[in-house]
């Protein structure tokens, strides 16, 4: 009973703070976020993914064709679809890179929905759109990512205050970029890259809004050290918070920590 009460208090506190964050984004340091994107951009083309991700040939080909970092394309795809080629959003965005149909798709020369659903065609379209935005914003990836989500008409080329939701999205993709660069553990050794499919997940809790899942992860992550918490969009529109683990030892450590917090 005590454990259930503690869990209820914890979830209530997290929901309250996440609801406040959704209105004002107080937890996102915009200047620091833009600085992180600038730092990444300096060596982005030399970065390598920490894992072997699905459809790797599509991403490497599109990155080379459009002079973009492969890690950036992977981060966008992980954030948009978690590498599900037939993913569809409520806004009618499709595929790995969630290309809007028909608007953005036809802008990029895709005339048939079947083209949008082809994995490599979808990734190439997303890369072309990112390159177009990168050039529009003079290499500023912070604004490029904001515009990928909000549309270039709503994101100024320079100056001005970006909409809270656009800043949140830029931060969201930065979080996925961190995963692409580091994998599930920030302290992993070894030289052989694991397959992304081999990164297992332990379900923790479900939320109906992304900002609530994000706030929950941000609040609890410090307690888990090098074990990574993450959240993903569900097909039904909900958002699952999960513990990522690479082996049974990590799973066991995670389960012990979750049990102490009342999630056992």
PDB file of C-alpha atoms in Angstrom, residues 10 45 132 144 172 183 239 263:
ATOM      1  CA  UNK A  10       5.497  10.527  -7.928  1.00  0.00           C
ATOM      2  CA  UNK A  45      29.913  14.654 -41.135  1.00  0.00           C
ATOM      3  CA  UNK A 132      16.680  22.446 -48.347  1.00  0.00           C
ATOM      4  CA  UNK A 144      16.430  23.509 -39.443  1.00  0.00           C
ATOM      5  CA  UNK A 172      13.451  16.091 -28.945  1.00  0.00           C
ATOM      6  CA  UNK A 183      23.488   3.760 -27.857  1.00  0.00           C
ATOM      7  CA  UNK A 239       3.456   7.156 -25.539  1.00  0.00           C
ATOM      8  CA  UNK A 263       7.161   0.034 -10.498  1.00  0.00           C
TER       9      UNK A 263
END
